[in-house]
PDB file of C-alpha atoms in Angstrom:
ATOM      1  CA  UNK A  29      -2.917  15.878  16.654  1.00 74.00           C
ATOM      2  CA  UNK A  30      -3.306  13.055  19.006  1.00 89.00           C
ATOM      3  CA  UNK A  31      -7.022  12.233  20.341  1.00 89.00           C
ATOM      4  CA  UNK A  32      -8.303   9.808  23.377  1.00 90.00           C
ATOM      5  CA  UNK A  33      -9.664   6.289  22.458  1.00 89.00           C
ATOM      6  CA  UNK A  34     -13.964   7.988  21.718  1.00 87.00           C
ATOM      7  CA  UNK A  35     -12.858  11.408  21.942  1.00 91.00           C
ATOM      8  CA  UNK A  36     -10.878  11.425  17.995  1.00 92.00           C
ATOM      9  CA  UNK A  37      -8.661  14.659  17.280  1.00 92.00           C
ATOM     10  CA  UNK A  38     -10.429  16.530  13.722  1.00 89.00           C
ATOM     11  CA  UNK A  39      -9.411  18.233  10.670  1.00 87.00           C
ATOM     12  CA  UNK A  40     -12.139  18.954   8.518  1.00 84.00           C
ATOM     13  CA  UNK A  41     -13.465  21.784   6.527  1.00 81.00           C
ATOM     14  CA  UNK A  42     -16.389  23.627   8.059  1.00 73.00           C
ATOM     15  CA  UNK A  43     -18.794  23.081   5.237  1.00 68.00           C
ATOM     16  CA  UNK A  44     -17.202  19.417   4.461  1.00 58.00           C
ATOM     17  CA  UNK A  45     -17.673  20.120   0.672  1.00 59.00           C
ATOM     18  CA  UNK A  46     -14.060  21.899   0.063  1.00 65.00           C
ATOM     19  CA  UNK A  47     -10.967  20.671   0.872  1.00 72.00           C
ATOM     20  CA  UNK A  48      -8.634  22.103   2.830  1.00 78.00           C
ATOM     21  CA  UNK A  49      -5.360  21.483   1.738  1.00 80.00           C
ATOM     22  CA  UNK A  50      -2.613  19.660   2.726  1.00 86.00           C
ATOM     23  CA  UNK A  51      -0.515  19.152   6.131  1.00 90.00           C
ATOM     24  CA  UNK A  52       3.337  18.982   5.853  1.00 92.00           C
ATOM     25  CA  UNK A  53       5.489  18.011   8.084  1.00 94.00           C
ATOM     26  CA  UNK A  54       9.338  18.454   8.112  1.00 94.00           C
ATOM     27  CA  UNK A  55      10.797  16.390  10.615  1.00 92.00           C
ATOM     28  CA  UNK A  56      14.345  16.560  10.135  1.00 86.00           C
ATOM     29  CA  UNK A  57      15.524  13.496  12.824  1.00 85.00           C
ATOM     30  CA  UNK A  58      12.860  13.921  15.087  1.00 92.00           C
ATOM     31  CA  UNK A  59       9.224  11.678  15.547  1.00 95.00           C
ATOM     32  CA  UNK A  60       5.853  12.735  14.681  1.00 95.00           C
ATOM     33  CA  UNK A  61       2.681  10.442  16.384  1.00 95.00           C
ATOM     34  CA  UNK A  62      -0.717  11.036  15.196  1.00 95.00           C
ATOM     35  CA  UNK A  63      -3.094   8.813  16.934  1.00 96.00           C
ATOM     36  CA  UNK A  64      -6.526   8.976  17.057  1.00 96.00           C
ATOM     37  CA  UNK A  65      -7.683  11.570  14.670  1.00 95.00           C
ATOM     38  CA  UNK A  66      -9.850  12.020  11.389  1.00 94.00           C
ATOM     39  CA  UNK A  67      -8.598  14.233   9.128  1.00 92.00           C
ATOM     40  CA  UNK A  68     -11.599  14.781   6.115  1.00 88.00           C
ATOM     41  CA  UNK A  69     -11.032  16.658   2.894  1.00 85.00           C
ATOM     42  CA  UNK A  70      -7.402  16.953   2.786  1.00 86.00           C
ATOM     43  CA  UNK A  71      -4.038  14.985   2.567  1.00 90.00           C
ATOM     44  CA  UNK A  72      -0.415  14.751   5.055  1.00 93.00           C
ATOM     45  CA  UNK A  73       3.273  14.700   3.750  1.00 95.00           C
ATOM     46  CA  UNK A  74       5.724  14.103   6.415  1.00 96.00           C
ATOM     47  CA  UNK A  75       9.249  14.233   5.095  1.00 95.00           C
ATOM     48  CA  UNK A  76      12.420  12.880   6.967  1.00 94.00           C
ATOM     49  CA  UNK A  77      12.845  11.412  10.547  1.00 94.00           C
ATOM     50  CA  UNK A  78      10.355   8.577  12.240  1.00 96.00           C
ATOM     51  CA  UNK A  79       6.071   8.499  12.085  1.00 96.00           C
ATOM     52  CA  UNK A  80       4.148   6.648  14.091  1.00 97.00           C
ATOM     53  CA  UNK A  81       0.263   6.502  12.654  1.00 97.00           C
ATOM     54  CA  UNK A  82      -2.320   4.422  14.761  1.00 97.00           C
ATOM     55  CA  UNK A  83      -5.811   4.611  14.852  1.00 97.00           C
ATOM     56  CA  UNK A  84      -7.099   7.076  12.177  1.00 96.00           C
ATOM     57  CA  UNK A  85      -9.107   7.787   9.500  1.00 95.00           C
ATOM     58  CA  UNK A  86      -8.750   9.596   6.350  1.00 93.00           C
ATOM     59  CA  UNK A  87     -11.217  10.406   3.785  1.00 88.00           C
ATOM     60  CA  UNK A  88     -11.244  12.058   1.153  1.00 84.00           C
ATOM     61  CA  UNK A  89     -13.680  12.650  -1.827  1.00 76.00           C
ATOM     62  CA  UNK A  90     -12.084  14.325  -5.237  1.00 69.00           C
ATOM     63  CA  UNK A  91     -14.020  17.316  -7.323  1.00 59.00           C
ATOM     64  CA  UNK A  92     -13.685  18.815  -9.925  1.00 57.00           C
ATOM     65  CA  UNK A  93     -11.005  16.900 -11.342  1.00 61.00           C
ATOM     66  CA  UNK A  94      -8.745  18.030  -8.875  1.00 64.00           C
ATOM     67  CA  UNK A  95      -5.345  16.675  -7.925  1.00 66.00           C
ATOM     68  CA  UNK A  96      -4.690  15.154  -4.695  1.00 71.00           C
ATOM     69  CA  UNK A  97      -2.031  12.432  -4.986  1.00 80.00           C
ATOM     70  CA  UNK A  98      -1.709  10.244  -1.844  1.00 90.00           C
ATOM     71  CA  UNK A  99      -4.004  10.344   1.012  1.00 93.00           C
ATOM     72  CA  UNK A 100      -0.460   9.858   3.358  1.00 96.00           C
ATOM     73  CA  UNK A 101       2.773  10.333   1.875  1.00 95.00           C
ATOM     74  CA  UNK A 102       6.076   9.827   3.572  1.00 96.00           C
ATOM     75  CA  UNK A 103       9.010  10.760   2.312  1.00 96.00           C
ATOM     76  CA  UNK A 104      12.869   9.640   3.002  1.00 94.00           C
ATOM     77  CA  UNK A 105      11.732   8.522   6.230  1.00 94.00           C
ATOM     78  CA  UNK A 106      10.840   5.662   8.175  1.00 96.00           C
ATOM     79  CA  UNK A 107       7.101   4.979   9.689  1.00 97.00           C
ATOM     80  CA  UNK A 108       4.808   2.661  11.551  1.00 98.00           C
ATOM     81  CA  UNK A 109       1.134   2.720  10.142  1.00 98.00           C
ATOM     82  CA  UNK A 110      -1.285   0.920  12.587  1.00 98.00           C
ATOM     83  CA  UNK A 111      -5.080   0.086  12.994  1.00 98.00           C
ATOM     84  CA  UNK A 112      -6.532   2.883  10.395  1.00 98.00           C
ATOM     85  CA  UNK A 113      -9.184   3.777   7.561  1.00 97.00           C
ATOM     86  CA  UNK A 114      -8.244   5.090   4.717  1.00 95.00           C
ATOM     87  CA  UNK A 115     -11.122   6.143   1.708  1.00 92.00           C
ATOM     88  CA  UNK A 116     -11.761   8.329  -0.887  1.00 86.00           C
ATOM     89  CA  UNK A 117     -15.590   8.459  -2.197  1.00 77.00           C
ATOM     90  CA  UNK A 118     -16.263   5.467  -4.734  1.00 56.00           C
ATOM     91  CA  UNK A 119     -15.286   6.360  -8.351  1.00 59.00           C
ATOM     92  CA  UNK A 120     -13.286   9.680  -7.927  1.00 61.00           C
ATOM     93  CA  UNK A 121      -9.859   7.792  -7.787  1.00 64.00           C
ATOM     94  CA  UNK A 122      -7.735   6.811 -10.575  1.00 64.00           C
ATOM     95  CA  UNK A 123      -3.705   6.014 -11.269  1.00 59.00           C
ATOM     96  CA  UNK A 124      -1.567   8.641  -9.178  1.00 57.00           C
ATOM     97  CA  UNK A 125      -4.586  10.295  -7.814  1.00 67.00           C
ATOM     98  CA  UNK A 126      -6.542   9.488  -5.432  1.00 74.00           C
ATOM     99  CA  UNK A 127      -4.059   6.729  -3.666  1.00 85.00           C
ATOM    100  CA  UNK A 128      -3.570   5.746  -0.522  1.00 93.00           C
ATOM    101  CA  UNK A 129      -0.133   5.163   1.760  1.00 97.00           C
ATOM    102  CA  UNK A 130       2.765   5.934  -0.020  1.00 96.00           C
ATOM    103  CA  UNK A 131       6.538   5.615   1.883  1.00 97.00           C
ATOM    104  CA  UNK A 132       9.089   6.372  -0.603  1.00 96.00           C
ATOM    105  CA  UNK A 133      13.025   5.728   0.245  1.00 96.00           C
ATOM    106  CA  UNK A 134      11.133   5.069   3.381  1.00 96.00           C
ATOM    107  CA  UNK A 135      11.063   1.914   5.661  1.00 97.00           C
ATOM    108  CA  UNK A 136       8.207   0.823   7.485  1.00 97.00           C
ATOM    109  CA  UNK A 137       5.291  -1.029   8.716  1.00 98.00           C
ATOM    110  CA  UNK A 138       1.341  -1.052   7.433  1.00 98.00           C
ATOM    111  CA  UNK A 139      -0.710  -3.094   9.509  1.00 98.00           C
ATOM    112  CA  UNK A 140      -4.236  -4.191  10.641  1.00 98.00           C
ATOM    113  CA  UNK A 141      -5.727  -1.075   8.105  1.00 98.00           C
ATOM    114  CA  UNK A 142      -8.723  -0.962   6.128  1.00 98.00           C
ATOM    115  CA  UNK A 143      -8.474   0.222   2.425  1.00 96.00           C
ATOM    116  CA  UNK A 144     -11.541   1.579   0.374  1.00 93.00           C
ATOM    117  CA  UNK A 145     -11.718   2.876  -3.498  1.00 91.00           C
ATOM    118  CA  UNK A 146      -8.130   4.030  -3.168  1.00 90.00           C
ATOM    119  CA  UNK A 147      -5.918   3.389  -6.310  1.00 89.00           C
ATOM    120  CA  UNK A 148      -2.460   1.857  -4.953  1.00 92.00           C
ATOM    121  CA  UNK A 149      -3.344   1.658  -1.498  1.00 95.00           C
ATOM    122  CA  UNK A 150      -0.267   0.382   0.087  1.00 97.00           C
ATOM    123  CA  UNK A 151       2.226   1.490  -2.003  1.00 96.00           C
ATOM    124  CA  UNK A 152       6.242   1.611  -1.350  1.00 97.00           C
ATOM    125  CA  UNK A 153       8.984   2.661  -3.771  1.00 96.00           C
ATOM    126  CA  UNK A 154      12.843   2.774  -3.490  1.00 96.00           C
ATOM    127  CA  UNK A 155      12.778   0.912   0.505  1.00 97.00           C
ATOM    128  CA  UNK A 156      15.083  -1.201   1.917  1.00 96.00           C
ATOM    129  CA  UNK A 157      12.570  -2.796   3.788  1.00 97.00           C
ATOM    130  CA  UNK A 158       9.088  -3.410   4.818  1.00 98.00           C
ATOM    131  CA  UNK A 159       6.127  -5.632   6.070  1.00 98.00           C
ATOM    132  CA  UNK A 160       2.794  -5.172   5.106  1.00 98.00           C
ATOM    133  CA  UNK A 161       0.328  -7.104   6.996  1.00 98.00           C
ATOM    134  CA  UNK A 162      -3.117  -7.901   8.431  1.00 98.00           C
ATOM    135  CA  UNK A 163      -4.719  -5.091   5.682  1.00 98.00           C
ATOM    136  CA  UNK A 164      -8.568  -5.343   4.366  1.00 98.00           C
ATOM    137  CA  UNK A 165      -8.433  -3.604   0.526  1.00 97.00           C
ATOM    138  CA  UNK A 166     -11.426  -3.356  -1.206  1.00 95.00           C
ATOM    139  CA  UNK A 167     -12.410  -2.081  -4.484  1.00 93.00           C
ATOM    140  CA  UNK A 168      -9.232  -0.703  -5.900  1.00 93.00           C
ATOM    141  CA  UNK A 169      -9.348   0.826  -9.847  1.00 90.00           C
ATOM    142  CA  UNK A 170      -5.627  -0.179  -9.639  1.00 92.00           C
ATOM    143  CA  UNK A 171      -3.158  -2.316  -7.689  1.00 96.00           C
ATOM    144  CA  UNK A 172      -3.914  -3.447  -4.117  1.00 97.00           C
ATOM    145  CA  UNK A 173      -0.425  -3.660  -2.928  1.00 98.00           C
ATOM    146  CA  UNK A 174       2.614  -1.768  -4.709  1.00 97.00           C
ATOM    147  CA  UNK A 175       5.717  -2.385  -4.022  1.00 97.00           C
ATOM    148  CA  UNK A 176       8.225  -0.984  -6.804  1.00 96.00           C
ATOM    149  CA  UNK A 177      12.432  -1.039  -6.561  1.00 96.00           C
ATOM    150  CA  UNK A 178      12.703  -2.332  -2.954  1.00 97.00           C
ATOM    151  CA  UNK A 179      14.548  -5.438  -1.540  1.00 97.00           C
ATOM    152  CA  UNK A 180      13.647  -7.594   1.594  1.00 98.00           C
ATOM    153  CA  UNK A 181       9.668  -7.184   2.526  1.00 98.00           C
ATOM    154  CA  UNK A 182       7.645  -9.480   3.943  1.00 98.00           C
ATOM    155  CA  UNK A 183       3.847  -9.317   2.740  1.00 98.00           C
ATOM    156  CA  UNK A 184       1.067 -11.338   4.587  1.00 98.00           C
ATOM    157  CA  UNK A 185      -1.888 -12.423   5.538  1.00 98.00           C
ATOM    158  CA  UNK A 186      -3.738  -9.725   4.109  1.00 98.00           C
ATOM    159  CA  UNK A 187      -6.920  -9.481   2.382  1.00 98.00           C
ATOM    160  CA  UNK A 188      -7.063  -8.329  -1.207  1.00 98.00           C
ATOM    161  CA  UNK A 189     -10.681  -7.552  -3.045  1.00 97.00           C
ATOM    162  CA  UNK A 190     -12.005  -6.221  -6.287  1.00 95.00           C
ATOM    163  CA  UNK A 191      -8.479  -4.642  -8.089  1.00 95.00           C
ATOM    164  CA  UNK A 192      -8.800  -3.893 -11.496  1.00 94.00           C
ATOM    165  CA  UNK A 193      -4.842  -4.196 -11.777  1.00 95.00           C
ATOM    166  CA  UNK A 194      -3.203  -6.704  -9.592  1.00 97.00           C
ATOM    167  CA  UNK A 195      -3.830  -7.532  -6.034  1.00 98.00           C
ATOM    168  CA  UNK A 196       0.099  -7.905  -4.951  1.00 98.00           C
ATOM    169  CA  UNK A 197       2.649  -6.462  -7.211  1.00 97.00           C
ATOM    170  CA  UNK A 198       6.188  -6.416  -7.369  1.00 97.00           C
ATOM    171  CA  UNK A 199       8.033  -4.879  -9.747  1.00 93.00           C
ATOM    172  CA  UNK A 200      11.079  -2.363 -10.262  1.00 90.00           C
ATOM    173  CA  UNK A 201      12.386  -0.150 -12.771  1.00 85.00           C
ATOM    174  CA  UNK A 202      15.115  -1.817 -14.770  1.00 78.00           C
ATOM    175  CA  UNK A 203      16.693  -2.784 -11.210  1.00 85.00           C
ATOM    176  CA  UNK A 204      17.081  -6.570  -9.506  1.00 91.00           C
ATOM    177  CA  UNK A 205      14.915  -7.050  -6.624  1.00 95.00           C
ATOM    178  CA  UNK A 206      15.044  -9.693  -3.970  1.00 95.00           C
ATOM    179  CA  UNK A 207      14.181 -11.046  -0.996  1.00 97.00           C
ATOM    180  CA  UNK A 208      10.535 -11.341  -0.607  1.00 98.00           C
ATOM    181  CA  UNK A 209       8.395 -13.372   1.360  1.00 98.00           C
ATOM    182  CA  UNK A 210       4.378 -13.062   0.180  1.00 98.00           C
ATOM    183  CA  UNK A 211       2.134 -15.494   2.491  1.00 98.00           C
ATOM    184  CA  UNK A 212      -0.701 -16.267   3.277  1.00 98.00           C
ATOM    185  CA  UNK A 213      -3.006 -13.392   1.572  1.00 98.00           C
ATOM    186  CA  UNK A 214      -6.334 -13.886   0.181  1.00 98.00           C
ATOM    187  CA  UNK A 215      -6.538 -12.274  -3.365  1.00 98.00           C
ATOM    188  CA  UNK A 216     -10.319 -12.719  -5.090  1.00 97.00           C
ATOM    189  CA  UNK A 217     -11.953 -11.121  -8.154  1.00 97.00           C
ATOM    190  CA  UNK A 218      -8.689  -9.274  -9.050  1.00 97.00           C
ATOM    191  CA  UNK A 219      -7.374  -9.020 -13.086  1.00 96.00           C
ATOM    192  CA  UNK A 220      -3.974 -10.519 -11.771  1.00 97.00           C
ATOM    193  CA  UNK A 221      -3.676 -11.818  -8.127  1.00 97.00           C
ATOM    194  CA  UNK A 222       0.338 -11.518  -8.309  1.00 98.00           C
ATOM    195  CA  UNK A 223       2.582 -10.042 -10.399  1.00 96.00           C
ATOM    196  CA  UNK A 224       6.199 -10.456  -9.806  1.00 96.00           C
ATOM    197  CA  UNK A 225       9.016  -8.546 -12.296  1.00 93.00           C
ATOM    198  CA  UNK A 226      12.705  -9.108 -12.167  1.00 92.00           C
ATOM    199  CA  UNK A 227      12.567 -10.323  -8.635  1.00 93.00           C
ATOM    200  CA  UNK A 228      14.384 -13.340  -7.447  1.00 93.00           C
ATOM    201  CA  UNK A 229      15.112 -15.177  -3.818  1.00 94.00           C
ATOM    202  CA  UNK A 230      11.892 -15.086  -2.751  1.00 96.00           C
ATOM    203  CA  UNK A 231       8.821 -16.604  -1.830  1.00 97.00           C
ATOM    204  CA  UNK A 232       5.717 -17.119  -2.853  1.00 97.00           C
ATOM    205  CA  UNK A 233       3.376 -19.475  -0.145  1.00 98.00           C
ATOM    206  CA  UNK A 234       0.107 -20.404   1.344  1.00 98.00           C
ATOM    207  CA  UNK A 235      -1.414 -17.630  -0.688  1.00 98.00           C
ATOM    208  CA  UNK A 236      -5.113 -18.282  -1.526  1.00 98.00           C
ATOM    209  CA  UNK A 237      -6.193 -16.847  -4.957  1.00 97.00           C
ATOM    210  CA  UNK A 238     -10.025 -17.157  -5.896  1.00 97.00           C
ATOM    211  CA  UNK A 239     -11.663 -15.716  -8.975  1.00 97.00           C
ATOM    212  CA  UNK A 240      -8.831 -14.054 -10.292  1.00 97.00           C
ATOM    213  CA  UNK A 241      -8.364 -13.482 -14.391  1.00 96.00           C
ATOM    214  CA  UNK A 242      -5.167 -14.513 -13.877  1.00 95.00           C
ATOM    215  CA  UNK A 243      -3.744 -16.394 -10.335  1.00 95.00           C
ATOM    216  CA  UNK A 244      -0.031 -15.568 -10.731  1.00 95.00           C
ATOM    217  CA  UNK A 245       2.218 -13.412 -13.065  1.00 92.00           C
ATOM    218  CA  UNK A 246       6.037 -13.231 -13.465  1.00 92.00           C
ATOM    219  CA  UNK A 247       8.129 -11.841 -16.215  1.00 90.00           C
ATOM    220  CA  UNK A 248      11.846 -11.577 -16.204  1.00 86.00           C
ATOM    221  CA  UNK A 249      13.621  -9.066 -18.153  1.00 83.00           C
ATOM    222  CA  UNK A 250      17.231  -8.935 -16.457  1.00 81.00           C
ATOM    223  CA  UNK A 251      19.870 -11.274 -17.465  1.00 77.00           C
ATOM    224  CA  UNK A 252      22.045 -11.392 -13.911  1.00 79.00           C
ATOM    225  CA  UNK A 253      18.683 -13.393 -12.250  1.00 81.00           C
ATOM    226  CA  UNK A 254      20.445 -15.969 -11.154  1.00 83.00           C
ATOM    227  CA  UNK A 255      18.498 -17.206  -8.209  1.00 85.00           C
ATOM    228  CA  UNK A 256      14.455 -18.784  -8.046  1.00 87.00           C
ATOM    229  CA  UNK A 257      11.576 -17.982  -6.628  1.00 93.00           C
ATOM    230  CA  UNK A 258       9.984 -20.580  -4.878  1.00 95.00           C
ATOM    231  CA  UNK A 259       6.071 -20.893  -5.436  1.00 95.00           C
ATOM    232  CA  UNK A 260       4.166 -23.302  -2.897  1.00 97.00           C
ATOM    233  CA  UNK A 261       1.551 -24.540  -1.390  1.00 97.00           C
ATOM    234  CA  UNK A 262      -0.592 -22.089  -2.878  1.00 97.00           C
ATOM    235  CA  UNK A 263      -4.812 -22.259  -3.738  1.00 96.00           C
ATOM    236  CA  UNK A 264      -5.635 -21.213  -7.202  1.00 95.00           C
ATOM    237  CA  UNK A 265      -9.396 -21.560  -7.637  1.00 95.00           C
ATOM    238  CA  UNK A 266     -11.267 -20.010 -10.474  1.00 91.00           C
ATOM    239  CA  UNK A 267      -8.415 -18.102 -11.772  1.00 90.00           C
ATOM    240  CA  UNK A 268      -6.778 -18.466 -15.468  1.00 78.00           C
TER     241      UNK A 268
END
């Protein structure tokens, strides 16, 4: 799938009105690179090994009420996603449709990548670890960034804009997370800038939050927390 730097690799349907489909990919141990492409109209699962993503663009618009889940899914893997665009058509997403990167029980990286109308648009679940930085998300009808039931990520300097939800969460289900450093992000004009659950040994720094209904959010349900999480040196302007 790999293009040039002005000469992009393309998947798109021939009368871009219908999509076509989805491209799985079973890797077993082995490593997939997709570089330079634009895939239109449809969606990628890439299950197992190692996936290196730089310099793409995916866009997708959804009719009909159709399901299309995540835009880029990877699954019991690990991947590196670099330096790409990821839409769908402003209005058509929603909660578990419509969303963007998803790596689940899968390390990796998401950096320098543009976000637009996507519901959950980074969006880990049951990692190890992670870093998510250097993104642009705009306009999100849910969270910004997702990360649910994973230990030892580092989130930052990443620009958040316009979720209805919140514009960093962190949360798990009914399981002790820790280990998190979120710094340096810009979150404006979200309903919650950050919202932490049952999460403890982290930090929380140098994180501007503008316009925000609420700046900051953290409820703790588990009894064994036994260890802070340090909030400082952080702007709250305009925010509840």
């Amino acid at each position: 799938f790999n293009g040039t730097v002005g000469n992009s690799s393309k998947i798109t349907p021939v009368d871009n009105v219908n999509q076509w489909g989805k491209l799985i990919v079973n890797l077993k141990d082995n490593t997939l690179s997709i570089k330079h492409a634009i895939f239109n109209f449809g969606t990628i699962l890439i299950n197992n090994g190692f996936t290196i993503i730089d310099s793409i663009s995916m866009e997708h618009e959804i009719f009909n009420n159709e399901t299309i889940g995540q835009l880029l899914r990877i699954e019991s893997g690990s991947a590196s996603v670099s330096n790409s665009d990821f839409a769908v058509d402003n209005g058509t997403s929603s909660y578990g449709n419509g969303e963007g990167v998803f790596l689940s029980q899968s390390n990796g990286i998401v950096q320098n990548c543009k976000f637009y109308s996507l519901a959950d648009p980074i969006q880990f679940s049951y990692s190890d670890s992670g870093i998510v930085k250097n993104n642009m998300i705009f306009n999100s009808p849910d969270d910004g960034i997702d990360i649910n039931s994973c230990n030892n990520f580092t989130v930052e300097n990443n620009s958040i804009m316009n979720c209805k939800d919140k514009g960093i969460s962190i949360s798990s289900d009914a399981m002790l997370v820790k280990n998190f450093n979120i710094r340096r992000n810009i979150i404006r004009d979200c309903r919650i800038g950050i919202g932490l659950k049952d999460i403890e040994k982290s930090f929380v720094e140098n994180n501007t939050l503008y316009n925000n209904d609420n700046g900051f959010y953290y409820v703790k349900y588990l009894s064994e927390i036994k260890y802070p999480v340090v909030i400082r040196n952080n702007i709250f302007s305009q925010c509840s």
